[in-house]
DNA sequence: CAGTATCCGATGCGATACTG
DNA sequence: CAGTATCGCATCGGATACTG
């Protein structure tokens, strides 16, 4: 049971463990979230083997859910959802809300993973509440092993941009905000199980840095899409 | 690929073939439709082996989706959905609508099965447009092998009742309406892909019998829950 | 970067038979 | 009626290594 898990805290993953063909819903979720390249998909699904990902993509292609193409510029293969694939969004969302509501307490916080959390945060971050310049936020997970303890989000928020980079090695920029917490707390916030304010009051989250960035963390931190109604 | 099919025309089955753990969504569908006993479930899932059904029920029980109890009167085991299980309805419906929309043309009409169709019709039949007395409708599928060619629905529509019986052997009552068609046509009507009126006009469906029952067939024939929006 | 190739143990699951 | 027991093949899928 344990060995076969997806190692993900995402509610879709938890629902899929019993209901779904292995990895299939998660591949679709990654595509729905906007990943298009093979190794981007692998990044969102760290435990999938390349052989199986390839197989799943071919199956979904046969089913008419995925279309394989080549990027005009780079010539790299890209995978996109067809209209039928996009239409699976309600199914995946329904699974996610159900998992969030009914499986969260059992599984969510047993499948912590800093890289998936940070990768999701990078993807959903909302730069608009941030000042219109480059912003660097450092995350320190006190309870995580040395190699994955520190992360940097570098948000290029100059007007017209909005790109977010995720680094595991110090990018060298001045840090605008230091976030220190434990992985479980940050994941719970991300899942909408608690708020930034509550975590600060509990003493499980500390913020040091620019007050205007600190104050709006709950806003620029885009929450998991399943966090709202859960 | 063919041997592993569910042999069902239900859109949930078609969607499950690729997306779901084998049989799991269909077991849930049966429970959502109101089956509670082991052999009722088997009836709605003719190709499942008893061992696998048993296994799935135990898995769903572990997951908190199904609760096993004993019928007070008979002492027989009954399986019911918990609140979490009922809450899967949106997921199953989303899968069904998706399957209906995107997989229907490929698969629906390749998985014809008279017993499943009649069993579904029995379950969803709406007696209220029928006269308030016992009504017997005979179905004749011209293209089906002798053993499954003829079916009778006996609707006890006396005030306060509403029970529907399905027979494969002549119950001996006077038949109020004779329906003669082919299996594909009747399935298409059931799926909402065509109407009774259209089938009559095409000449693929003939009705002989009481005019008031004939005229309201589209009404008393409750359609598949996926027929509406598809 | 984007996959294939190969291996092999684990399991999934269908078929059949049997039991309280 | 409501399952369990057993068998055995097929496939699934993880790990690892390799290729254009």
XYZ file of C-alpha atoms (C1' of nucleotides) in Angstrom:
500
model
C 0.000 0.000 0.000
C 2.733 2.387 0.949
C 5.159 1.472 -1.776
C 2.551 1.948 -4.453
C 1.566 5.451 -3.440
C 2.100 8.400 -5.697
C 3.970 10.324 -3.065
C 1.781 13.329 -3.715
C -0.370 15.348 -1.399
C -2.648 16.426 -4.246
C -6.218 15.255 -3.615
C -6.486 13.936 -7.145
C -3.620 11.622 -6.394
C -5.267 10.375 -3.270
C -8.556 9.716 -4.988
C -6.735 8.041 -7.858
C -5.001 5.581 -5.624
C -8.156 3.550 -5.358
C -10.328 4.712 -8.198
C -8.020 5.267 -11.103
C -5.709 3.448 -13.459
C -2.268 4.036 -12.144
C -0.900 7.505 -12.998
C -3.505 8.249 -15.645
C -5.448 10.947 -13.831
C -2.232 12.529 -12.641
C -0.863 12.749 -16.142
C -4.076 14.467 -17.166
C -3.872 16.774 -14.176
C -0.367 17.797 -15.189
C -1.515 18.510 -18.710
C -4.501 20.476 -17.417
C -2.084 22.523 -15.337
C -0.199 23.425 -18.459
C 2.783 21.109 -18.674
C 3.462 20.193 -22.254
C 6.908 18.636 -22.416
C 7.938 15.170 -21.448
C 10.338 16.220 -18.761
C 7.965 18.846 -17.408
C 5.467 16.081 -16.909
C 8.112 13.997 -15.207
C 8.898 16.873 -12.925
C 5.293 17.021 -11.763
C 5.207 13.226 -11.450
C 8.577 12.441 -9.951
C 7.923 8.792 -9.269
C 6.664 7.820 -12.695
C 9.106 5.926 -14.853
C 9.753 7.351 -18.302
C 8.543 4.124 -19.860
C 5.198 4.322 -18.148
C 4.754 8.010 -18.875
C 5.415 7.291 -22.497
C 2.890 4.497 -22.421
C 0.232 6.612 -20.761
C 0.724 9.401 -23.243
C 0.295 6.973 -26.106
C -2.854 5.554 -24.562
C -4.311 8.999 -24.078
C -3.392 9.839 -27.624
C -5.219 6.753 -28.855
C -8.189 7.747 -26.775
C -8.231 11.177 -28.388
C -7.434 13.025 -25.206
C -3.889 14.056 -25.986
C -2.367 15.352 -29.198
C 1.334 15.173 -29.838
C 2.895 17.945 -31.855
C 6.208 19.639 -32.396
C 7.018 23.056 -31.098
C 7.539 25.283 -34.106
C 10.482 27.135 -32.591
C 12.493 24.443 -30.873
C 11.269 21.409 -32.732
C 10.719 19.668 -29.417
C 7.760 17.365 -29.015
C 4.879 18.844 -27.064
C 1.823 17.158 -25.629
C -1.409 19.055 -25.458
C -4.904 18.155 -24.470
C -7.416 17.963 -27.245
C -10.884 19.400 -26.757
C -11.927 16.051 -25.344
C -8.997 16.237 -22.989
C -9.846 19.723 -21.810
C -13.314 18.431 -21.225
C -11.931 16.083 -18.608
C -11.312 19.050 -16.353
C -14.656 18.659 -14.568
C -13.897 15.015 -13.936
C -10.473 15.726 -12.508
C -11.818 18.611 -10.464
C -14.627 16.474 -9.105
C -12.110 13.835 -8.090
C -9.950 16.471 -6.457
C -12.728 18.036 -4.462
C -13.872 14.652 -3.342
C -10.364 13.665 -2.307
C -9.894 16.952 -0.536
C -13.095 16.518 1.377
C -12.910 12.857 2.253
C -9.334 11.707 2.098
C -7.398 14.720 3.230
C -7.064 13.911 6.869
C -6.004 10.365 6.157
C -3.470 10.907 3.475
C -2.698 14.471 2.566
C -0.195 15.184 5.233
C 1.440 11.802 4.963
C 2.652 12.512 1.475
C 4.659 15.636 2.015
C 7.147 16.490 -0.662
C 8.944 19.814 -0.756
C 9.781 19.715 -4.449
C 6.188 19.035 -5.490
C 4.943 21.721 -3.159
C 7.386 24.292 -4.469
C 6.730 23.292 -8.058
C 3.008 23.738 -7.503
C 3.552 27.057 -5.794
C 5.701 28.253 -8.626
C 2.969 27.322 -11.039
C 0.096 28.946 -9.209
C 1.790 31.965 -7.756
C -0.062 35.201 -8.318
C 2.407 38.044 -8.797
C -0.113 40.887 -8.956
C -0.170 41.686 -5.215
C 3.624 41.984 -5.302
C 5.586 45.168 -6.012
C 6.311 45.716 -9.720
C 9.939 44.678 -9.643
C 11.939 41.497 -9.195
C 11.074 39.817 -5.915
C 13.011 37.002 -4.275
C 11.488 34.842 -1.560
C 13.468 32.254 0.307
C 11.793 29.247 1.906
C 13.495 27.343 4.682
C 11.955 24.046 5.768
C 13.469 23.356 9.147
C 12.432 19.718 9.249
C 13.626 18.743 5.793
C 16.929 17.120 4.997
C 19.725 19.396 3.991
C 19.477 18.852 0.234
C 15.887 20.050 -0.052
C 15.756 22.440 2.840
C 16.149 25.754 1.049
C 14.279 27.030 -1.968
C 14.087 30.341 -3.744
C 11.255 31.746 -5.759
C 12.406 34.522 -8.048
C 9.466 36.455 -9.401
C 10.187 38.760 -12.291
C 7.322 41.147 -11.677
C 8.471 44.025 -13.785
C 5.512 45.377 -15.778
C 4.638 43.096 -18.663
C 6.374 40.118 -17.181
C 5.343 37.738 -14.421
C 7.706 34.833 -14.860
C 8.482 32.811 -11.763
C 11.671 30.834 -11.331
C 12.260 28.165 -8.749
C 15.786 27.505 -7.519
C 17.334 25.066 -5.091
C 20.652 26.863 -5.081
C 21.026 30.421 -3.933
C 20.478 32.605 -6.974
C 22.477 35.343 -5.286
C 19.805 38.035 -5.305
C 18.906 39.994 -2.197
C 16.115 38.150 -0.471
C 12.987 40.265 -0.030
C 11.254 37.809 2.242
C 12.532 34.910 4.330
C 9.967 32.237 5.068
C 10.857 29.729 7.778
C 8.476 26.937 8.635
C 8.058 23.204 8.522
C 6.917 21.274 5.489
C 3.659 20.172 7.000
C 2.602 23.700 7.870
C 3.428 25.067 4.451
C 1.590 22.191 2.788
C -1.440 22.729 5.018
C -1.508 26.399 4.038
C -1.197 25.476 0.406
C -4.094 23.052 0.736
C -6.247 25.678 2.411
C -6.322 23.756 5.673
C -4.947 26.763 7.518
C -3.975 30.344 6.809
C -0.708 32.226 6.877
C -2.029 34.294 9.769
C -2.889 31.229 11.824
C 0.491 29.656 11.207
C 2.263 32.820 12.333
C 0.150 32.961 15.462
C 0.896 29.295 16.162
C 4.558 30.056 15.882
C 5.017 27.437 13.167
C 5.700 30.030 10.474
C 8.058 32.980 10.615
C 8.340 35.749 8.067
C 11.221 38.193 7.962
C 11.524 40.847 5.302
C 9.671 43.514 3.396
C 6.441 44.296 5.270
C 4.331 44.813 2.133
C 5.320 41.391 0.799
C 4.864 39.763 4.176
C 1.411 41.243 4.661
C 0.086 39.981 1.367
C 1.553 36.513 1.391
C -1.848 34.851 1.609
C -2.730 36.679 -1.620
C 0.333 36.182 -3.801
C 0.637 32.604 -2.701
C -1.912 31.191 -5.101
C -3.519 28.291 -3.303
C -4.114 24.844 -4.659
C -7.138 24.816 -6.921
C -8.763 22.434 -4.472
C -8.186 24.639 -1.466
C -11.291 26.757 -1.836
C -14.382 24.627 -1.487
C -12.734 21.639 0.180
C -8.394 -4.809 -25.777
C -11.654 -6.412 -26.696
C -11.552 -9.199 -24.146
C -10.977 -6.765 -21.355
C -14.020 -4.627 -22.058
C -16.863 -4.364 -19.613
C -19.441 -5.308 -22.180
C -21.528 -2.339 -21.156
C -22.878 0.524 -23.189
C -22.981 2.808 -20.149
C -20.752 5.840 -20.697
C -19.224 5.414 -17.266
C -18.012 2.007 -18.339
C -16.472 3.415 -21.461
C -14.690 6.191 -19.640
C -13.529 3.719 -17.003
C -11.896 1.467 -19.515
C -8.983 3.800 -19.766
C -9.193 6.003 -16.731
C -10.329 3.792 -13.923
C -9.227 0.841 -11.854
C -10.978 -2.132 -13.285
C -14.644 -2.361 -12.230
C -14.335 0.140 -9.412
C -16.371 2.965 -10.908
C -18.968 0.526 -12.127
C -19.432 -0.956 -8.699
C -19.946 2.553 -7.367
C -22.360 3.307 -10.170
C -24.413 0.256 -9.260
C -24.502 1.293 -5.646
C -25.468 4.835 -6.623
C -28.299 3.370 -8.664
C -29.578 1.650 -5.580
C -28.340 -1.926 -5.712
C -27.490 -3.122 -2.251
C -27.128 -6.883 -2.377
C -24.237 -8.899 -3.677
C -26.152 -10.634 -6.391
C -27.954 -7.461 -7.410
C -24.564 -5.930 -7.985
C -23.552 -8.976 -9.989
C -26.632 -8.609 -12.086
C -25.691 -5.084 -13.039
C -22.099 -6.178 -13.639
C -22.527 -9.507 -15.386
C -18.917 -10.011 -16.311
C -17.401 -9.390 -12.911
C -16.243 -12.450 -11.039
C -17.588 -12.886 -7.512
C -14.070 -12.851 -6.145
C -13.295 -9.523 -7.699
C -16.592 -7.984 -6.657
C -15.911 -9.097 -3.129
C -12.466 -7.602 -3.299
C -13.705 -4.290 -4.636
C -16.350 -4.048 -1.965
C -13.763 -4.614 0.715
C -11.487 -1.985 -0.794
C -14.297 0.512 -0.901
C -15.191 -0.334 2.646
C -11.618 0.307 3.711
C -11.718 3.585 1.877
C -14.845 4.582 3.765
C -17.044 4.670 0.688
C -19.111 1.586 1.357
C -20.639 0.326 4.585
C -21.615 -3.281 5.017
C -24.621 -4.022 7.174
C -27.260 -6.673 7.662
C -30.815 -6.265 6.604
C -32.927 -6.289 9.742
C -35.684 -8.363 8.223
C -33.890 -10.986 6.191
C -30.521 -10.905 7.883
C -28.905 -10.713 4.468
C -25.798 -8.588 4.030
C -26.390 -5.273 2.352
C -23.907 -2.802 0.950
C -24.670 0.873 1.111
C -22.746 3.957 0.235
C -21.595 6.068 3.116
C -21.886 9.831 2.909
C -18.441 9.857 1.315
C -19.701 7.321 -1.181
C -22.794 9.315 -2.039
C -20.483 12.237 -2.530
C -18.849 10.379 -5.392
C -21.974 10.897 -7.456
C -20.631 14.079 -9.076
C -17.458 12.240 -10.016
C -19.328 9.335 -11.580
C -21.725 11.672 -13.336
C -18.851 13.759 -14.672
C -17.246 10.605 -16.027
C -20.521 9.550 -17.560
C -21.198 12.822 -19.296
C -17.699 12.887 -20.599
C -17.966 9.339 -21.878
C -21.325 10.079 -23.427
C -19.956 13.099 -25.203
C -16.600 11.833 -26.358
C -16.664 8.074 -26.486
C -20.195 7.299 -27.481
C -19.729 7.023 -31.182
C -16.704 4.810 -30.812
C -17.922 2.390 -28.232
C -21.487 2.745 -27.101
C -23.127 0.846 -29.821
C -20.474 -1.839 -29.904
C -21.354 -2.998 -26.442
C -24.976 -3.831 -26.842
C -26.457 -6.113 -24.242
C -30.185 -6.736 -23.972
C -30.148 -7.849 -20.365
C -28.266 -4.781 -19.180
C -30.522 -2.557 -21.214
C -33.672 -4.110 -19.853
C -32.295 -4.094 -16.326
C -31.547 -0.395 -16.631
C -34.948 0.297 -18.123
C -36.640 -1.568 -15.313
C -34.717 0.529 -12.832
C -35.411 3.901 -14.376
C -38.902 3.393 -15.672
C -41.299 6.150 -14.746
C -44.770 4.699 -14.190
C -46.610 7.972 -13.665
C -47.564 8.567 -17.317
C -49.091 5.089 -17.429
C -52.690 4.222 -16.569
C -53.231 3.424 -12.877
C -53.437 -0.329 -13.234
C -51.136 -3.206 -14.063
C -49.443 -2.686 -17.393
C -47.508 -5.286 -19.364
C -45.126 -4.335 -22.148
C -43.437 -6.890 -24.321
C -40.148 -6.158 -26.043
C -39.053 -8.164 -29.057
C -35.521 -7.702 -30.313
C -35.555 -9.074 -33.803
C -31.786 -9.261 -34.151
C -31.057 -10.971 -30.855
C -30.557 -14.672 -30.370
C -33.553 -16.660 -29.347
C -32.767 -16.902 -25.622
C -32.699 -13.131 -25.043
C -35.072 -12.023 -27.730
C -38.227 -11.468 -25.744
C -38.645 -9.514 -22.507
C -41.628 -8.413 -20.480
C -41.904 -5.443 -18.207
C -44.771 -5.811 -15.768
C -45.570 -2.525 -14.107
C -47.798 -2.672 -11.080
C -49.147 0.832 -11.369
C -52.119 0.527 -9.086
C -52.319 3.610 -6.850
C -49.719 3.474 -4.098
C -47.576 0.965 -5.911
C -45.123 1.404 -8.776
C -43.122 -1.802 -8.689
C -41.653 -2.948 -11.982
C -40.855 -6.561 -12.746
C -38.680 -7.779 -15.554
C -39.276 -11.217 -17.020
C -37.624 -13.270 -19.701
C -40.396 -15.816 -19.774
C -43.944 -14.953 -20.660
C -45.662 -13.957 -17.406
C -48.971 -14.813 -19.008
C -50.653 -11.446 -18.633
C -52.366 -9.713 -21.499
C -49.832 -7.552 -23.231
C -50.833 -3.880 -23.335
C -48.060 -2.856 -25.687
C -45.868 -4.843 -28.077
C -42.537 -3.228 -28.872
C -40.638 -4.672 -31.805
C -37.277 -3.262 -32.746
C -33.593 -4.078 -32.908
C -31.242 -3.865 -29.990
C -29.209 -1.045 -31.397
C -32.237 1.157 -31.924
C -33.601 0.571 -28.461
C -30.198 1.253 -26.938
C -29.848 4.441 -28.941
C -33.235 5.612 -27.688
C -32.256 4.735 -24.143
C -29.037 6.714 -24.505
C -30.921 9.706 -25.854
C -29.261 9.439 -29.241
C -32.638 9.246 -30.928
C -36.305 9.453 -29.999
C -39.152 6.975 -30.104
C -40.819 9.133 -32.726
C -37.777 9.115 -34.970
C -37.364 5.376 -34.659
C -40.973 4.803 -35.626
C -40.605 7.083 -38.612
C -37.427 5.268 -39.638
C -39.311 2.025 -39.493
C -36.844 0.533 -37.029
C -39.364 0.498 -34.181
C -42.921 -0.754 -34.224
C -45.502 -0.303 -31.499
C -48.741 -2.256 -31.359
C -51.214 -1.885 -28.515
C -53.007 0.572 -26.307
C -52.788 4.009 -27.926
C -52.403 5.918 -24.657
C -49.425 3.783 -23.647
C -47.936 3.948 -27.108
C -48.233 7.701 -27.284
C -46.426 8.298 -24.026
C -43.628 5.802 -24.413
C -40.963 8.473 -24.566
C -42.211 9.640 -21.168
C -42.619 6.428 -19.218
C -39.412 5.060 -20.589
C -37.103 6.843 -18.184
C -33.960 7.545 -20.129
C -30.428 6.881 -19.021
C -29.273 9.558 -16.605
C -26.648 10.497 -19.138
C -29.090 10.918 -21.974
C -30.058 14.500 -21.262
C -27.061 16.774 -21.606
C -24.797 14.384 -23.536
C 16.170 16.633 -24.064
C 13.031 12.916 -25.124
C 12.360 9.072 -24.968
C 13.297 3.174 -25.853
C 14.850 -1.283 -24.402
C 15.037 -4.853 -21.362
C 14.310 -7.334 -17.348
C 11.642 -9.376 -13.897
C 8.952 -9.645 -9.750
C 4.294 -8.420 -8.252
C -0.524 -8.186 -9.081
C -4.528 -8.232 -11.373
C -8.045 -10.609 -12.651
C -10.769 -14.277 -15.051
C -12.391 -19.023 -14.587
C -13.898 -22.521 -11.958
C -15.090 -24.950 -8.049
C -16.599 -25.118 -3.611
C -18.830 -23.779 1.171
C -21.939 -22.185 5.239
C -28.073 -16.474 -1.312
C -23.519 -14.715 -0.445
C -19.675 -15.263 -0.819
C -14.414 -17.879 -0.344
C -10.641 -20.802 -2.311
C -7.543 -21.878 -5.640
C -5.182 -21.752 -9.947
C -2.625 -19.729 -13.502
C -1.722 -16.705 -17.254
C -1.219 -12.030 -18.658
C -0.032 -7.587 -17.750
C 1.407 -4.054 -15.081
C 4.729 -1.354 -13.692
C 9.293 -0.221 -11.214
C 14.298 -0.129 -11.957
C 17.975 0.466 -14.723
C 20.477 1.225 -18.674
C 20.880 2.902 -23.039
C 20.137 5.842 -27.583
C 19.455 9.587 -31.248
